[in-house]
Amino acid sequence: MTIDRSRIGRNNKARSKAAEREVAKRIGGRRHLADTGGPEDVEHPWMSVQVKSGLAVTTTSLREGMASAKAAAVGKNKLPCVVLVDRKPTRLGYYIVFELDPFADWNGLVKGELE
């Protein structure tokens, strides 16, 4: 049985676009409509947003770290986050990760895509 690679590609592209639309809606941004492959997927007044989605995009370290941060934040009015330290490049990269909806709520972001 042959795999219809073009169909798989179209389905993946459709899922990516849907993820971008959902992120834009949740943070009050606007998805760039053109398939430019540019540096920004979602336009927002104060964030430059690149959306990555897929089955292997999140690591066990991130999942476990977020679960621990959530447990630590219970009853403390704190926003759970995970800081990732990337040791692979020549300089260390530090990244802070929040779950989208709690981050949007915490910052009072308008949920709904900009017109």
mmCIF file of N, CA and C in Angstrom:
data_model
loop_
_atom_site.group_PDB
_atom_site.id
_atom_site.type_symbol
_atom_site.label_atom_id
_atom_site.label_comp_id
_atom_site.label_asym_id
_atom_site.label_seq_id
_atom_site.Cartn_x
_atom_site.Cartn_y
_atom_site.Cartn_z
ATOM 1 N N MET A 1 0.843 -1.193 0.000
ATOM 2 C CA MET A 1 0.000 0.000 0.000
ATOM 3 C C MET A 1 0.885 1.252 0.000
ATOM 4 N N THR A 2 0.637 2.173 -0.894
ATOM 5 C CA THR A 2 1.424 3.403 -0.966
ATOM 6 C C THR A 2 0.773 4.482 -0.113
ATOM 7 N N ILE A 3 1.596 5.310 0.408
ATOM 8 C CA ILE A 3 1.112 6.419 1.224
ATOM 9 C C ILE A 3 0.962 7.641 0.327
ATOM 10 N N ASP A 4 -0.176 8.276 0.409
ATOM 11 C CA ASP A 4 -0.418 9.492 -0.365
ATOM 12 C C ASP A 4 0.257 10.654 0.367
ATOM 13 N N ARG A 5 1.530 10.906 0.039
ATOM 14 C CA ARG A 5 2.322 11.926 0.729
ATOM 15 C C ARG A 5 1.714 13.327 0.597
ATOM 16 N N SER A 6 1.136 13.640 -0.547
ATOM 17 C CA SER A 6 0.562 14.972 -0.725
ATOM 18 C C SER A 6 -0.640 15.167 0.197
ATOM 19 N N ARG A 7 -1.429 14.102 0.401
ATOM 20 C CA ARG A 7 -2.577 14.198 1.307
ATOM 21 C C ARG A 7 -2.103 14.397 2.748
ATOM 22 N N ILE A 8 -1.053 13.677 3.122
ATOM 23 C CA ILE A 8 -0.498 13.821 4.468
ATOM 24 C C ILE A 8 0.016 15.248 4.656
ATOM 25 N N GLY A 9 0.714 15.768 3.657
ATOM 26 C CA GLY A 9 1.218 17.138 3.730
ATOM 27 C C GLY A 9 0.105 18.163 3.863
ATOM 28 N N ARG A 10 -0.972 17.983 3.078
ATOM 29 C CA ARG A 10 -2.112 18.910 3.168
ATOM 30 C C ARG A 10 -2.759 18.845 4.549
ATOM 31 N N ASN A 11 -2.912 17.637 5.090
ATOM 32 C CA ASN A 11 -3.505 17.482 6.419
ATOM 33 C C ASN A 11 -2.636 18.141 7.489
ATOM 34 N N ASN A 12 -1.322 17.959 7.408
ATOM 35 C CA ASN A 12 -0.417 18.589 8.365
ATOM 36 C C ASN A 12 -0.485 20.106 8.275
ATOM 37 N N LYS A 13 -0.536 20.612 7.052
ATOM 38 C CA LYS A 13 -0.629 22.067 6.847
ATOM 39 C C LYS A 13 -1.932 22.607 7.436
ATOM 40 N N ALA A 14 -3.031 21.892 7.222
ATOM 41 C CA ALA A 14 -4.329 22.306 7.756
ATOM 42 C C ALA A 14 -4.309 22.317 9.287
ATOM 43 N N ARG A 15 -3.682 21.298 9.890
ATOM 44 C CA ARG A 15 -3.591 21.258 11.357
ATOM 45 C C ARG A 15 -2.763 22.423 11.881
ATOM 46 N N SER A 16 -1.676 22.746 11.201
ATOM 47 C CA SER A 16 -0.827 23.869 11.617
ATOM 48 C C SER A 16 -1.582 25.185 11.553
ATOM 49 N N LYS A 17 -2.326 25.385 10.471
ATOM 50 C CA LYS A 17 -3.120 26.618 10.332
ATOM 51 C C LYS A 17 -4.176 26.701 11.418
ATOM 52 N N ALA A 18 -4.816 25.575 11.731
ATOM 53 C CA ALA A 18 -5.832 25.550 12.790
ATOM 54 C C ALA A 18 -5.205 25.900 14.135
ATOM 55 N N ALA A 19 -4.002 25.398 14.406
ATOM 56 C CA ALA A 19 -3.310 25.719 15.651
ATOM 57 C C ALA A 19 -3.002 27.214 15.714
ATOM 58 N N GLU A 20 -2.559 27.792 14.619
ATOM 59 C CA GLU A 20 -2.271 29.232 14.581
ATOM 60 C C GLU A 20 -3.531 30.048 14.830
ATOM 61 N N ARG A 21 -4.651 29.645 14.208
ATOM 62 C CA ARG A 21 -5.916 30.361 14.430
ATOM 63 C C ARG A 21 -6.331 30.275 15.895
ATOM 64 N N GLU A 22 -6.189 29.119 16.499
ATOM 65 C CA GLU A 22 -6.582 28.932 17.897
ATOM 66 C C GLU A 22 -5.723 29.779 18.840
ATOM 67 N N VAL A 23 -4.424 29.823 18.595
ATOM 68 C CA VAL A 23 -3.537 30.653 19.408
ATOM 69 C C VAL A 23 -3.919 32.125 19.256
ATOM 70 N N ALA A 24 -4.137 32.562 18.028
ATOM 71 C CA ALA A 24 -4.533 33.955 17.791
ATOM 72 C C ALA A 24 -5.810 34.295 18.551
ATOM 73 N N LYS A 25 -6.775 33.400 18.518
ATOM 74 C CA LYS A 25 -8.043 33.619 19.212
ATOM 75 C C LYS A 25 -7.829 33.737 20.717
ATOM 76 N N ARG A 26 -7.015 32.881 21.268
ATOM 77 C CA ARG A 26 -6.835 32.849 22.726
ATOM 78 C C ARG A 26 -6.056 34.034 23.274
ATOM 79 N N ILE A 27 -5.210 34.656 22.467
ATOM 80 C CA ILE A 27 -4.409 35.779 22.976
ATOM 81 C C ILE A 27 -4.862 37.123 22.414
ATOM 82 N N GLY A 28 -5.910 37.110 21.606
ATOM 83 C CA GLY A 28 -6.368 38.367 21.023
ATOM 84 C C GLY A 28 -5.452 38.857 19.924
ATOM 85 N N GLY A 29 -4.912 37.934 19.139
ATOM 86 C CA GLY A 29 -4.021 38.297 18.044
ATOM 87 C C GLY A 29 -4.668 38.037 16.706
ATOM 88 N N ARG A 30 -3.854 38.115 15.660
ATOM 89 C CA ARG A 30 -4.349 37.874 14.306
ATOM 90 C C ARG A 30 -3.328 36.993 13.585
ATOM 91 N N ARG A 31 -3.820 35.897 13.011
ATOM 92 C CA ARG A 31 -2.961 35.001 12.247
ATOM 93 C C ARG A 31 -2.585 35.655 10.933
ATOM 94 N N HIS A 32 -1.313 35.563 10.572
ATOM 95 C CA HIS A 32 -0.901 36.029 9.251
ATOM 96 C C HIS A 32 -1.503 35.087 8.225
ATOM 97 N N LEU A 33 -2.260 35.620 7.301
ATOM 98 C CA LEU A 33 -2.976 34.790 6.345
ATOM 99 C C LEU A 33 -2.093 34.196 5.272
ATOM 100 N N ALA A 34 -1.075 34.903 4.879
ATOM 101 C CA ALA A 34 -0.204 34.417 3.804
ATOM 102 C C ALA A 34 0.658 33.275 4.300
ATOM 103 N N ASP A 35 0.918 32.332 3.437
ATOM 104 C CA ASP A 35 1.814 31.217 3.750
ATOM 105 C C ASP A 35 3.245 31.653 3.463
ATOM 106 N N THR A 36 3.728 32.596 4.224
ATOM 107 C CA THR A 36 5.034 33.164 3.939
ATOM 108 C C THR A 36 6.171 32.357 4.547
ATOM 109 N N GLY A 37 5.858 31.582 5.607
ATOM 110 C CA GLY A 37 6.927 30.886 6.305
ATOM 111 C C GLY A 37 7.831 31.850 7.026
ATOM 112 N N GLY A 38 7.298 33.040 7.305
ATOM 113 C CA GLY A 38 8.074 34.082 7.970
ATOM 114 C C GLY A 38 8.292 33.817 9.443
ATOM 115 N N PRO A 39 8.930 34.775 10.102
ATOM 116 C CA PRO A 39 9.288 34.585 11.502
ATOM 117 C C PRO A 39 8.117 34.713 12.478
ATOM 118 N N GLU A 40 6.986 35.220 12.024
ATOM 119 C CA GLU A 40 5.856 35.439 12.925
ATOM 120 C C GLU A 40 4.599 34.787 12.354
ATOM 121 N N ASP A 41 3.964 33.920 13.158
ATOM 122 C CA ASP A 41 2.733 33.265 12.719
ATOM 123 C C ASP A 41 1.501 34.047 13.142
ATOM 124 N N VAL A 42 1.585 34.670 14.317
ATOM 125 C CA VAL A 42 0.445 35.401 14.863
ATOM 126 C C VAL A 42 0.889 36.816 15.214
ATOM 127 N N GLU A 43 0.172 37.783 14.683
ATOM 128 C CA GLU A 43 0.442 39.185 14.987
ATOM 129 C C GLU A 43 -0.216 39.524 16.311
ATOM 130 N N HIS A 44 0.517 40.215 17.173
ATOM 131 C CA HIS A 44 0.013 40.624 18.483
ATOM 132 C C HIS A 44 0.675 41.949 18.831
ATOM 133 N N PRO A 45 -0.011 42.821 19.596
ATOM 134 C CA PRO A 45 0.561 44.133 19.897
ATOM 135 C C PRO A 45 1.903 44.098 20.630
ATOM 136 N N TRP A 46 2.135 43.127 21.521
ATOM 137 C CA TRP A 46 3.381 43.141 22.280
ATOM 138 C C TRP A 46 4.109 41.798 22.343
ATOM 139 N N MET A 47 3.678 40.835 21.542
ATOM 140 C CA MET A 47 4.387 39.561 21.465
ATOM 141 C C MET A 47 4.648 39.213 20.011
ATOM 142 N N SER A 48 5.800 38.619 19.747
ATOM 143 C CA SER A 48 6.083 38.062 18.436
ATOM 144 C C SER A 48 5.878 36.568 18.581
ATOM 145 N N VAL A 49 4.867 36.039 17.914
ATOM 146 C CA VAL A 49 4.416 34.672 18.180
ATOM 147 C C VAL A 49 4.718 33.737 17.009
ATOM 148 N N GLN A 50 5.454 32.698 17.306
ATOM 149 C CA GLN A 50 5.732 31.617 16.371
ATOM 150 C C GLN A 50 5.074 30.369 16.976
ATOM 151 N N VAL A 51 4.243 29.689 16.226
ATOM 152 C CA VAL A 51 3.501 28.533 16.724
ATOM 153 C C VAL A 51 4.133 27.261 16.173
ATOM 154 N N LYS A 52 4.435 26.341 17.070
ATOM 155 C CA LYS A 52 4.966 25.029 16.687
ATOM 156 C C LYS A 52 3.996 23.986 17.224
ATOM 157 N N SER A 53 3.593 23.053 16.389
ATOM 158 C CA SER A 53 2.681 22.006 16.842
ATOM 159 C C SER A 53 3.105 20.678 16.260
ATOM 160 N N GLY A 54 2.719 19.611 16.923
ATOM 161 C CA GLY A 54 3.053 18.282 16.434
ATOM 162 C C GLY A 54 3.076 17.290 17.576
ATOM 163 N N LEU A 55 3.270 16.039 17.226
ATOM 164 C CA LEU A 55 3.249 14.977 18.227
ATOM 165 C C LEU A 55 4.485 14.986 19.125
ATOM 166 N N ALA A 56 5.614 15.433 18.635
ATOM 167 C CA ALA A 56 6.854 15.359 19.404
ATOM 168 C C ALA A 56 7.375 16.724 19.816
ATOM 169 N N VAL A 57 6.515 17.719 19.884
ATOM 170 C CA VAL A 57 6.979 19.072 20.167
ATOM 171 C C VAL A 57 7.264 19.294 21.658
ATOM 172 N N THR A 58 6.633 18.538 22.519
ATOM 173 C CA THR A 58 6.816 18.701 23.959
ATOM 174 C C THR A 58 7.572 17.509 24.523
ATOM 175 N N THR A 59 8.561 17.788 25.348
ATOM 176 C CA THR A 59 9.375 16.730 25.928
ATOM 177 C C THR A 59 8.830 16.314 27.290
ATOM 178 N N THR A 60 9.294 15.184 27.758
ATOM 179 C CA THR A 60 8.923 14.705 29.089
ATOM 180 C C THR A 60 9.369 15.705 30.149
ATOM 181 N N SER A 61 10.541 16.308 29.969
ATOM 182 C CA SER A 61 11.034 17.297 30.938
ATOM 183 C C SER A 61 10.072 18.458 31.076
ATOM 184 N N LEU A 62 9.547 18.933 29.963
ATOM 185 C CA LEU A 62 8.605 20.044 29.995
ATOM 186 C C LEU A 62 7.294 19.625 30.653
ATOM 187 N N ARG A 63 6.776 18.466 30.277
ATOM 188 C CA ARG A 63 5.519 17.987 30.878
ATOM 189 C C ARG A 63 5.651 17.809 32.384
ATOM 190 N N GLU A 64 6.714 17.144 32.822
ATOM 191 C CA GLU A 64 6.918 16.911 34.251
ATOM 192 C C GLU A 64 7.183 18.209 34.999
ATOM 193 N N GLY A 65 7.949 19.096 34.380
ATOM 194 C CA GLY A 65 8.222 20.394 35.002
ATOM 195 C C GLY A 65 6.957 21.202 35.196
ATOM 196 N N MET A 66 6.073 21.206 34.193
ATOM 197 C CA MET A 66 4.823 21.955 34.312
ATOM 198 C C MET A 66 3.923 21.343 35.376
ATOM 199 N N ALA A 67 3.884 20.019 35.450
ATOM 200 C CA ALA A 67 3.071 19.370 36.485
ATOM 201 C C ALA A 67 3.565 19.763 37.883
ATOM 202 N N SER A 68 4.869 19.814 38.077
ATOM 203 C CA SER A 68 5.435 20.221 39.366
ATOM 204 C C SER A 68 5.147 21.689 39.665
ATOM 205 N N ALA A 69 5.302 22.530 38.656
ATOM 206 C CA ALA A 69 5.040 23.961 38.851
ATOM 207 C C ALA A 69 3.578 24.208 39.195
ATOM 208 N N LYS A 70 2.661 23.478 38.540
ATOM 209 C CA LYS A 70 1.233 23.608 38.848
ATOM 210 C C LYS A 70 0.953 23.193 40.284
ATOM 211 N N ALA A 71 1.555 22.089 40.706
ATOM 212 C CA ALA A 71 1.347 21.618 42.078
ATOM 213 C C ALA A 71 1.866 22.641 43.087
ATOM 214 N N ALA A 72 3.006 23.243 42.791
ATOM 215 C CA ALA A 72 3.598 24.234 43.693
ATOM 216 C C ALA A 72 2.791 25.528 43.744
ATOM 217 N N ALA A 73 2.050 25.835 42.687
ATOM 218 C CA ALA A 73 1.305 27.096 42.601
ATOM 219 C C ALA A 73 -0.077 27.033 43.249
ATOM 220 N N VAL A 74 -0.547 25.841 43.583
ATOM 221 C CA VAL A 74 -1.894 25.685 44.130
ATOM 222 C C VAL A 74 -2.049 26.521 45.403
ATOM 223 N N GLY A 75 -3.074 27.365 45.406
ATOM 224 C CA GLY A 75 -3.399 28.187 46.565
ATOM 225 C C GLY A 75 -2.455 29.341 46.838
ATOM 226 N N LYS A 76 -1.549 29.635 45.928
ATOM 227 C CA LYS A 76 -0.547 30.684 46.160
ATOM 228 C C LYS A 76 -0.683 31.876 45.223
ATOM 229 N N ASN A 77 -1.691 31.877 44.348
ATOM 230 C CA ASN A 77 -1.876 32.956 43.375
ATOM 231 C C ASN A 77 -0.599 33.202 42.570
ATOM 232 N N LYS A 78 -0.006 32.111 42.102
ATOM 233 C CA LYS A 78 1.194 32.199 41.269
ATOM 234 C C LYS A 78 0.912 31.552 39.925
ATOM 235 N N LEU A 79 1.611 32.034 38.912
ATOM 236 C CA LEU A 79 1.471 31.516 37.553
ATOM 237 C C LEU A 79 2.531 30.438 37.311
ATOM 238 N N PRO A 80 2.118 29.185 37.122
ATOM 239 C CA PRO A 80 3.102 28.125 36.901
ATOM 240 C C PRO A 80 3.848 28.312 35.579
ATOM 241 N N CYS A 81 5.144 28.037 35.610
ATOM 242 C CA CYS A 81 5.955 28.116 34.399
ATOM 243 C C CYS A 81 7.121 27.154 34.517
ATOM 244 N N VAL A 82 7.744 26.908 33.383
ATOM 245 C CA VAL A 82 8.942 26.086 33.313
ATOM 246 C C VAL A 82 9.997 26.907 32.583
ATOM 247 N N VAL A 83 11.199 26.918 33.110
ATOM 248 C CA VAL A 83 12.311 27.549 32.411
ATOM 249 C C VAL A 83 13.160 26.435 31.810
ATOM 250 N N LEU A 84 13.341 26.500 30.496
ATOM 251 C CA LEU A 84 14.167 25.521 29.787
ATOM 252 C C LEU A 84 15.539 26.135 29.540
ATOM 253 N N VAL A 85 16.569 25.381 29.828
ATOM 254 C CA VAL A 85 17.937 25.831 29.574
ATOM 255 C C VAL A 85 18.499 24.951 28.459
ATOM 256 N N ASP A 86 18.742 25.564 27.313
ATOM 257 C CA ASP A 86 19.246 24.860 26.136
ATOM 258 C C ASP A 86 20.769 24.936 26.139
ATOM 259 N N ARG A 87 21.412 23.825 26.361
ATOM 260 C CA ARG A 87 22.873 23.790 26.435
ATOM 261 C C ARG A 87 23.531 23.425 25.106
ATOM 262 N N LYS A 88 22.736 23.262 24.057
ATOM 263 C CA LYS A 88 23.287 22.792 22.779
ATOM 264 C C LYS A 88 24.065 23.866 22.006
ATOM 265 N N PRO A 89 23.558 25.110 21.932
ATOM 266 C CA PRO A 89 24.321 26.102 21.155
ATOM 267 C C PRO A 89 25.602 26.517 21.892
ATOM 268 N N THR A 90 26.397 27.357 21.255
ATOM 269 C CA THR A 90 27.636 27.804 21.884
ATOM 270 C C THR A 90 27.357 28.677 23.102
ATOM 271 N N ARG A 91 26.228 29.342 23.116
ATOM 272 C CA ARG A 91 25.809 30.117 24.295
ATOM 273 C C ARG A 91 24.540 29.492 24.832
ATOM 274 N N LEU A 92 24.384 29.509 26.119
ATOM 275 C CA LEU A 92 23.185 28.941 26.721
ATOM 276 C C LEU A 92 21.962 29.749 26.310
ATOM 277 N N GLY A 93 20.879 29.045 26.045
ATOM 278 C CA GLY A 93 19.608 29.701 25.755
ATOM 279 C C GLY A 93 18.644 29.414 26.898
ATOM 280 N N TYR A 94 18.002 30.433 27.408
ATOM 281 C CA TYR A 94 17.034 30.286 28.494
ATOM 282 C C TYR A 94 15.662 30.659 27.960
ATOM 283 N N TYR A 95 14.693 29.780 28.170
ATOM 284 C CA TYR A 95 13.344 29.990 27.655
ATOM 285 C C TYR A 95 12.356 29.770 28.785
ATOM 286 N N ILE A 96 11.364 30.645 28.873
ATOM 287 C CA ILE A 96 10.323 30.472 29.871
ATOM 288 C C ILE A 96 9.053 30.030 29.151
ATOM 289 N N VAL A 97 8.383 29.032 29.701
ATOM 290 C CA VAL A 97 7.212 28.439 29.063
ATOM 291 C C VAL A 97 6.032 28.507 30.029
ATOM 292 N N PHE A 98 4.917 29.018 29.542
ATOM 293 C CA PHE A 98 3.658 29.072 30.280
ATOM 294 C C PHE A 98 2.614 28.292 29.493
ATOM 295 N N GLU A 99 1.601 27.771 30.174
ATOM 296 C CA GLU A 99 0.442 27.270 29.443
ATOM 297 C C GLU A 99 -0.311 28.498 28.937
ATOM 298 N N LEU A 100 -0.850 28.409 27.735
ATOM 299 C CA LEU A 100 -1.416 29.580 27.068
ATOM 300 C C LEU A 100 -2.592 30.207 27.810
ATOM 301 N N ASP A 101 -3.613 29.426 28.146
ATOM 302 C CA ASP A 101 -4.803 30.023 28.771
ATOM 303 C C ASP A 101 -4.513 30.665 30.120
ATOM 304 N N PRO A 102 -3.779 30.023 31.043
ATOM 305 C CA PRO A 102 -3.454 30.703 32.301
ATOM 306 C C PRO A 102 -2.629 31.978 32.083
ATOM 307 N N PHE A 103 -1.704 31.934 31.109
ATOM 308 C CA PHE A 103 -0.906 33.113 30.795
ATOM 309 C C PHE A 103 -1.797 34.248 30.286
ATOM 310 N N ALA A 104 -2.716 33.927 29.374
ATOM 311 C CA ALA A 104 -3.629 34.938 28.821
ATOM 312 C C ALA A 104 -4.512 35.520 29.920
ATOM 313 N N ASP A 105 -5.048 34.668 30.778
ATOM 314 C CA ASP A 105 -5.892 35.147 31.879
ATOM 315 C C ASP A 105 -5.095 36.033 32.836
ATOM 316 N N TRP A 106 -3.903 35.598 33.195
ATOM 317 C CA TRP A 106 -3.050 36.314 34.141
ATOM 318 C C TRP A 106 -2.738 37.727 33.627
ATOM 319 N N ASN A 107 -2.553 37.842 32.317
ATOM 320 C CA ASN A 107 -2.178 39.116 31.706
ATOM 321 C C ASN A 107 -3.362 39.896 31.153
ATOM 322 N N GLY A 108 -4.571 39.389 31.385
ATOM 323 C CA GLY A 108 -5.761 40.103 30.931
ATOM 324 C C GLY A 108 -5.872 40.219 29.428
ATOM 325 N N LEU A 109 -5.333 39.241 28.709
ATOM 326 C CA LEU A 109 -5.418 39.288 27.250
ATOM 327 C C LEU A 109 -6.853 39.011 26.815
ATOM 328 N N VAL A 110 -7.265 39.716 25.811
ATOM 329 C CA VAL A 110 -8.602 39.555 25.264
ATOM 330 C C VAL A 110 -8.629 38.259 24.469
ATOM 331 N N LYS A 111 -9.555 37.401 24.788
ATOM 332 C CA LYS A 111 -9.690 36.168 24.019
ATOM 333 C C LYS A 111 -10.626 36.450 22.863
ATOM 334 N N GLY A 112 -10.173 36.238 21.691
ATOM 335 C CA GLY A 112 -10.932 36.511 20.472
ATOM 336 C C GLY A 112 -10.005 37.168 19.476
ATOM 337 N N GLU A 113 -10.036 36.697 18.252
ATOM 338 C CA GLU A 113 -9.129 37.190 17.235
ATOM 339 C C GLU A 113 -9.401 38.647 16.914
ATOM 340 N N LEU A 114 -8.310 39.420 16.738
ATOM 341 C CA LEU A 114 -8.429 40.814 16.335
ATOM 342 C C LEU A 114 -9.074 40.910 14.963
ATOM 343 N N GLU A 115 -9.818 41.928 14.754
ATOM 344 C CA GLU A 115 -10.445 42.145 13.424
ATOM 345 C C GLU A 115 -9.510 42.924 12.537
#
